Amino acid sequence: MSGTSKTAPGKTPANGAPAPGEDQDLGAAGSQLTTAPKEETPNLPSLGVIGWARWFWRQLTSMRVALLLLLLLSLGAIPGSLIPQEGVDAMKVEEFRGKHDVLGPLYDKLGLFHVYSSVWFSAIYILLFVSLIGCIVPRTWQFVGQLRGRPPGAPRRLSRLPAYTTWRTGAEPEEVREAALKLLRKRRFRAHAVGDAVAAEKGYLREAGNLAFHVALIVMLIAFAWGQLFKYEGNKLILEGDGFSNTLTQYDDFKSGNLFDPDHDLTPFSFSLKDFHGTYEATGPNRGTPRVYEAQVTYSEGAYGDEKSKVIEVNKPLEIDGSKVYLTAHGYAPILTVKDAQGNVVMDKEATALLPLDSNVTSSGAVMVRDGYRNAKGEKEQLGFNAFFLPTYGGEGSTMLSTFPALLNPMLALSAYHGDLGVDAGFAKSIYQLDKTNLEEFKDSDGELFKKQLKIGETMTLPNGAGTVTFDGVQEWANFQVTRQPASGWALAGSVAAILGLAGSLFIQRRRVWVRAVKGDDGVTVVEMAGLGRSESAKVPEELGDLAAVLYEPTNDDDTPDSPDTHVVPAEGPEK
């Protein structure tokens, strides 16, 4: 017996599926290799209200619409990154409005200052959510049905499949089918005998990965929405030795999600800053780069929790019951003693935090004396000082910029004002800037603004006996950001599941194999093997050839008529 091999006649479409005219030959064999819904063209003239609703639902739950909505969601998030957002920095939003008379009102109408809570962004988000749900639910039930069922029987003409081979053997058809069933199950195919053939299928994880990817997207959407609705984030600047309690009034600034309730959702804890420790590269091209940047704190959970110690470093936050405390900044606070014209102390060695301007911690801010001050005439006034601090002053004649972030040669420059600070007007004002509307400058002997540079221990005497200011020392401060992002773990799990599911849907090939063994007209058994993949892949013919070679050996022996030179060559893959 001479072995023969052949491919399916004619050309095969690029996707590896049979030509349209051959569908009747394949029957159920070529069906259900995917759970993707079939596209149906609506009969527009005959559609009623229900028909149009059904058509709209099918479009909304189609894969192309889901991808389009995902693209729109990504594009819609771009303005949220480029345009200042009210929920992140309201002051920058007001500054933008003041500078742009045309764009400001336009952005307001379009909701670009609050992108993530705008109507149009929410609409895209909800439509994407509905689209994914509507796509996944029916496909999941269909896939479950496929798992509970069995691979379909062999089509009448296996030679029409894209991967095909055949040979003749002296073994009985039942023996061939039994050997094929055992081989396919050993190769982890789901296989069973159907009539005169064995039907097998493999690669179900492809569709499972596809469904897992879409379910993971839903999990990520829910986690993102939940996190945005119930999140909170606040900042607090704390001087060494001072503390913080996690209540709304303690924050310097605070923002939260729309459903966040500060009376019930704030995690109860408190902490104190014992010491900030920072060291910096002293030489070389990286001079001034932080080497050690950490805050030593003591904290307690709840109202009566035990006190514990913790070192907070950059990207190593303190975690308490879902809330995280990050170390975000560091700076200096000059300690000043201020006396009025009568020599009474109105500010007793009080530290005032200044804000860094550069990497060497050149700092600026305002020192305010709100209460207790009386001028030389005995009248009540308020004092204000513009402060400029250099932790490392380069010396006389150098620029007013610090040359190193550590306290090597600290210098404080003050310019003095008196009058009304405007802090009692009932309006929110920055504590780092002076409102000079109702302030008057102290004048020096030349009639210019009175200002002076001070080193630690030096005193500035105000003109006309108005009082004195002494620079007593420097205290360090650290800024902490307290955040809570609910469902972040779910978002991470969804991201990992989405990647794994996408990898499975891309790299796993779902395919079917049929083995038919029947008696020929001459009484010799004719064996046919064919394979069909969901998409074009060289794996189907290669795998079919390997299976055929293994199956051929035990079903042929030396007593078989005309058996020399018998070999198997699998059918070529689809033409490209």
Short mmCIF file of N, CA and C in Angstrom, two decimals, residues 39-132:
data_model
loop_
_atom_site.label_atom_id
_atom_site.label_comp_id
_atom_site.label_asym_id
_atom_site.label_seq_id
_atom_site.Cartn_x
_atom_site.Cartn_y
_atom_site.Cartn_z
N GLU A 39 -22.48 39.88 12.95
CA GLU A 39 -22.95 41.17 12.47
C GLU A 39 -24.16 40.96 11.57
N GLU A 40 -25.22 41.68 11.84
CA GLU A 40 -26.42 41.57 11.04
C GLU A 40 -26.77 42.94 10.48
N THR A 41 -27.03 42.97 9.19
CA THR A 41 -27.42 44.23 8.56
C THR A 41 -28.91 44.43 8.73
N PRO A 42 -29.31 45.52 9.38
CA PRO A 42 -30.74 45.72 9.62
C PRO A 42 -31.50 46.00 8.34
N ASN A 43 -32.71 45.53 8.30
CA ASN A 43 -33.59 45.83 7.18
C ASN A 43 -34.28 47.16 7.49
N LEU A 44 -33.62 48.25 7.13
CA LEU A 44 -34.02 49.57 7.59
C LEU A 44 -35.48 49.92 7.30
N PRO A 45 -36.01 49.65 6.11
CA PRO A 45 -37.40 50.07 5.87
C PRO A 45 -38.41 49.39 6.79
N SER A 46 -38.08 48.18 7.30
CA SER A 46 -39.07 47.45 8.09
C SER A 46 -38.87 47.60 9.59
N LEU A 47 -37.90 48.41 10.01
CA LEU A 47 -37.62 48.55 11.43
C LEU A 47 -38.65 49.45 12.10
N GLY A 48 -39.17 48.96 13.22
CA GLY A 48 -40.01 49.79 14.05
C GLY A 48 -39.24 50.29 15.25
N VAL A 49 -39.95 50.73 16.27
CA VAL A 49 -39.28 51.23 17.47
C VAL A 49 -38.47 50.13 18.12
N ILE A 50 -39.06 48.95 18.27
CA ILE A 50 -38.35 47.84 18.88
C ILE A 50 -37.18 47.40 18.01
N GLY A 51 -37.38 47.40 16.71
CA GLY A 51 -36.30 47.02 15.80
C GLY A 51 -35.13 47.98 15.87
N TRP A 52 -35.44 49.29 15.90
CA TRP A 52 -34.37 50.27 16.02
C TRP A 52 -33.66 50.15 17.36
N ALA A 53 -34.41 49.90 18.42
CA ALA A 53 -33.80 49.73 19.74
C ALA A 53 -32.88 48.52 19.75
N ARG A 54 -33.35 47.41 19.11
CA ARG A 54 -32.51 46.22 19.05
C ARG A 54 -31.25 46.48 18.22
N TRP A 55 -31.42 47.20 17.10
CA TRP A 55 -30.26 47.51 16.27
C TRP A 55 -29.27 48.39 17.02
N PHE A 56 -29.77 49.40 17.74
CA PHE A 56 -28.89 50.29 18.51
C PHE A 56 -28.15 49.50 19.59
N TRP A 57 -28.85 48.58 20.25
CA TRP A 57 -28.22 47.78 21.29
C TRP A 57 -27.12 46.91 20.71
N ARG A 58 -27.39 46.32 19.52
CA ARG A 58 -26.36 45.49 18.88
C ARG A 58 -25.14 46.31 18.50
N GLN A 59 -25.35 47.55 18.04
CA GLN A 59 -24.21 48.40 17.70
C GLN A 59 -23.43 48.79 18.95
N LEU A 60 -24.16 49.13 20.01
CA LEU A 60 -23.50 49.55 21.25
C LEU A 60 -22.67 48.43 21.84
N THR A 61 -23.14 47.20 21.73
CA THR A 61 -22.43 46.06 22.32
C THR A 61 -21.46 45.39 21.35
N SER A 62 -21.25 45.99 20.20
CA SER A 62 -20.28 45.43 19.26
C SER A 62 -18.86 45.80 19.67
N MET A 63 -17.91 45.01 19.22
CA MET A 63 -16.52 45.23 19.62
C MET A 63 -15.99 46.54 19.06
N ARG A 64 -16.35 46.90 17.86
CA ARG A 64 -15.80 48.13 17.28
C ARG A 64 -16.26 49.37 18.04
N VAL A 65 -17.52 49.35 18.51
CA VAL A 65 -18.02 50.49 19.28
C VAL A 65 -17.33 50.55 20.63
N ALA A 66 -17.09 49.39 21.26
CA ALA A 66 -16.38 49.36 22.54
C ALA A 66 -14.97 49.92 22.37
N LEU A 67 -14.28 49.54 21.29
CA LEU A 67 -12.94 50.08 21.04
C LEU A 67 -12.99 51.57 20.76
N LEU A 68 -14.03 52.02 20.04
CA LEU A 68 -14.18 53.45 19.76
C LEU A 68 -14.40 54.23 21.06
N LEU A 69 -15.24 53.70 21.94
CA LEU A 69 -15.49 54.37 23.22
C LEU A 69 -14.23 54.39 24.08
N LEU A 70 -13.46 53.30 24.03
CA LEU A 70 -12.21 53.27 24.78
C LEU A 70 -11.23 54.31 24.26
N LEU A 71 -11.20 54.49 22.94
CA LEU A 71 -10.35 55.52 22.34
C LEU A 71 -10.83 56.91 22.76
N LEU A 72 -12.15 57.14 22.72
CA LEU A 72 -12.69 58.44 23.13
C LEU A 72 -12.39 58.73 24.60
N LEU A 73 -12.45 57.69 25.43
CA LEU A 73 -12.14 57.88 26.85
C LEU A 73 -10.67 58.29 27.02
N SER A 74 -9.79 57.68 26.25
CA SER A 74 -8.37 58.04 26.32
C SER A 74 -8.13 59.46 25.84
N LEU A 75 -8.79 59.83 24.74
CA LEU A 75 -8.65 61.19 24.22
C LEU A 75 -9.25 62.21 25.18
N GLY A 76 -10.38 61.83 25.81
CA GLY A 76 -11.02 62.75 26.75
C GLY A 76 -10.20 63.01 27.98
N ALA A 77 -9.31 62.08 28.34
CA ALA A 77 -8.47 62.27 29.52
C ALA A 77 -7.31 63.21 29.26
N ILE A 78 -7.01 63.50 27.99
CA ILE A 78 -5.87 64.36 27.67
C ILE A 78 -6.06 65.78 28.22
N PRO A 79 -7.23 66.43 28.05
CA PRO A 79 -7.39 67.77 28.64
C PRO A 79 -7.22 67.78 30.15
N GLY A 80 -7.58 66.68 30.81
CA GLY A 80 -7.41 66.60 32.25
C GLY A 80 -5.96 66.63 32.68
N SER A 81 -5.05 66.28 31.76
CA SER A 81 -3.62 66.31 32.06
C SER A 81 -2.97 67.63 31.66
N LEU A 82 -3.53 68.29 30.64
CA LEU A 82 -2.91 69.51 30.12
C LEU A 82 -3.51 70.79 30.70
N ILE A 83 -4.77 70.74 31.10
CA ILE A 83 -5.47 71.93 31.60
C ILE A 83 -5.61 71.81 33.11
N PRO A 84 -5.33 72.89 33.88
CA PRO A 84 -5.48 72.81 35.35
C PRO A 84 -6.89 72.42 35.74
N GLN A 85 -6.99 71.56 36.75
CA GLN A 85 -8.27 71.03 37.19
C GLN A 85 -8.65 71.61 38.55
N GLU A 86 -9.94 71.92 38.70
CA GLU A 86 -10.42 72.52 39.94
C GLU A 86 -10.21 71.59 41.13
N GLY A 87 -10.36 70.31 40.92
CA GLY A 87 -10.19 69.38 42.02
C GLY A 87 -8.75 69.16 42.43
N VAL A 88 -7.80 69.59 41.59
CA VAL A 88 -6.38 69.40 41.87
C VAL A 88 -5.74 70.70 42.35
N ASP A 89 -5.95 71.78 41.62
CA ASP A 89 -5.34 73.07 41.98
C ASP A 89 -6.27 74.19 41.56
N ALA A 90 -7.17 74.58 42.46
CA ALA A 90 -8.15 75.63 42.16
C ALA A 90 -7.48 76.97 41.89
N MET A 91 -6.34 77.25 42.54
CA MET A 91 -5.66 78.52 42.34
C MET A 91 -5.12 78.64 40.92
N LYS A 92 -4.60 77.54 40.38
CA LYS A 92 -4.12 77.58 38.99
C LYS A 92 -5.27 77.77 38.01
N VAL A 93 -6.43 77.22 38.34
CA VAL A 93 -7.60 77.41 37.49
C VAL A 93 -8.00 78.88 37.47
N GLU A 94 -8.03 79.52 38.63
CA GLU A 94 -8.37 80.94 38.69
C GLU A 94 -7.32 81.78 37.96
N GLU A 95 -6.07 81.40 38.10
CA GLU A 95 -5.00 82.12 37.39
C GLU A 95 -5.17 81.98 35.88
N PHE A 96 -5.54 80.78 35.43
CA PHE A 96 -5.77 80.55 34.00
C PHE A 96 -6.93 81.41 33.50
N ARG A 97 -8.02 81.45 34.26
CA ARG A 97 -9.17 82.26 33.87
C ARG A 97 -8.81 83.74 33.77
N GLY A 98 -7.97 84.20 34.71
CA GLY A 98 -7.58 85.60 34.69
C GLY A 98 -6.72 85.97 33.49
N LYS A 99 -5.90 85.02 33.02
CA LYS A 99 -5.00 85.29 31.91
C LYS A 99 -5.65 85.07 30.54
N HIS A 100 -6.72 84.30 30.48
CA HIS A 100 -7.34 83.95 29.18
C HIS A 100 -8.81 84.34 29.20
N ASP A 101 -9.09 85.51 28.65
CA ASP A 101 -10.47 86.01 28.65
C ASP A 101 -11.38 85.23 27.71
N VAL A 102 -10.80 84.62 26.67
CA VAL A 102 -11.61 83.88 25.70
C VAL A 102 -11.66 82.39 26.06
N LEU A 103 -10.48 81.81 26.29
CA LEU A 103 -10.44 80.37 26.57
C LEU A 103 -11.07 80.03 27.91
N GLY A 104 -10.94 80.91 28.91
CA GLY A 104 -11.49 80.63 30.23
C GLY A 104 -12.97 80.32 30.21
N PRO A 105 -13.81 81.25 29.69
CA PRO A 105 -15.26 80.97 29.62
C PRO A 105 -15.58 79.77 28.72
N LEU A 106 -14.80 79.59 27.62
CA LEU A 106 -15.05 78.46 26.73
C LEU A 106 -14.77 77.14 27.45
N TYR A 107 -13.67 77.07 28.18
CA TYR A 107 -13.35 75.85 28.92
C TYR A 107 -14.39 75.57 30.01
N ASP A 108 -14.92 76.65 30.60
CA ASP A 108 -15.98 76.47 31.61
C ASP A 108 -17.20 75.81 31.00
N LYS A 109 -17.61 76.27 29.81
CA LYS A 109 -18.79 75.71 29.15
C LYS A 109 -18.57 74.26 28.74
N LEU A 110 -17.34 73.95 28.35
CA LEU A 110 -17.03 72.58 27.92
C LEU A 110 -16.69 71.66 29.08
N GLY A 111 -16.60 72.21 30.29
CA GLY A 111 -16.27 71.39 31.45
C GLY A 111 -14.84 70.92 31.48
N LEU A 112 -13.93 71.68 30.86
CA LEU A 112 -12.54 71.23 30.78
C LEU A 112 -11.74 71.53 32.04
N PHE A 113 -12.32 72.30 32.98
CA PHE A 113 -11.66 72.51 34.26
C PHE A 113 -12.01 71.43 35.28
N HIS A 114 -12.96 70.57 34.92
CA HIS A 114 -13.31 69.42 35.77
C HIS A 114 -13.68 68.26 34.85
N VAL A 115 -12.69 67.83 34.08
CA VAL A 115 -12.91 66.84 33.02
C VAL A 115 -13.55 65.57 33.54
N TYR A 116 -13.00 65.02 34.62
CA TYR A 116 -13.40 63.69 35.06
C TYR A 116 -14.78 63.66 35.71
N SER A 117 -15.33 64.80 36.02
CA SER A 117 -16.70 64.85 36.55
C SER A 117 -17.65 65.54 35.57
N SER A 118 -17.18 65.82 34.36
CA SER A 118 -18.03 66.48 33.36
C SER A 118 -19.07 65.53 32.81
N VAL A 119 -20.11 66.10 32.22
CA VAL A 119 -21.21 65.29 31.68
C VAL A 119 -20.72 64.44 30.51
N TRP A 120 -19.94 65.03 29.62
CA TRP A 120 -19.53 64.29 28.42
C TRP A 120 -18.56 63.16 28.76
N PHE A 121 -17.65 63.38 29.72
CA PHE A 121 -16.73 62.31 30.11
C PHE A 121 -17.50 61.19 30.81
N SER A 122 -18.44 61.56 31.66
CA SER A 122 -19.25 60.55 32.35
C SER A 122 -20.08 59.75 31.37
N ALA A 123 -20.59 60.42 30.32
CA ALA A 123 -21.39 59.72 29.31
C ALA A 123 -20.56 58.67 28.58
N ILE A 124 -19.33 59.04 28.18
CA ILE A 124 -18.45 58.09 27.52
C ILE A 124 -18.14 56.92 28.45
N TYR A 125 -17.88 57.24 29.69
CA TYR A 125 -17.53 56.22 30.68
C TYR A 125 -18.68 55.23 30.88
N ILE A 126 -19.90 55.75 31.02
CA ILE A 126 -21.06 54.88 31.25
C ILE A 126 -21.37 54.06 30.01
N LEU A 127 -21.29 54.68 28.83
CA LEU A 127 -21.55 53.94 27.59
C LEU A 127 -20.54 52.81 27.40
N LEU A 128 -19.27 53.08 27.71
CA LEU A 128 -18.26 52.03 27.61
C LEU A 128 -18.57 50.90 28.58
N PHE A 129 -18.98 51.25 29.78
CA PHE A 129 -19.32 50.25 30.78
C PHE A 129 -20.49 49.38 30.29
N VAL A 130 -21.54 50.02 29.80
CA VAL A 130 -22.72 49.29 29.30
C VAL A 130 -22.33 48.43 28.10
N SER A 131 -21.50 48.98 27.22
CA SER A 131 -21.09 48.24 26.03
C SER A 131 -20.34 46.97 26.41
N LEU A 132 -19.43 47.07 27.37
CA LEU A 132 -18.68 45.89 27.78
C LEU A 132 -19.58 44.85 28.45
#
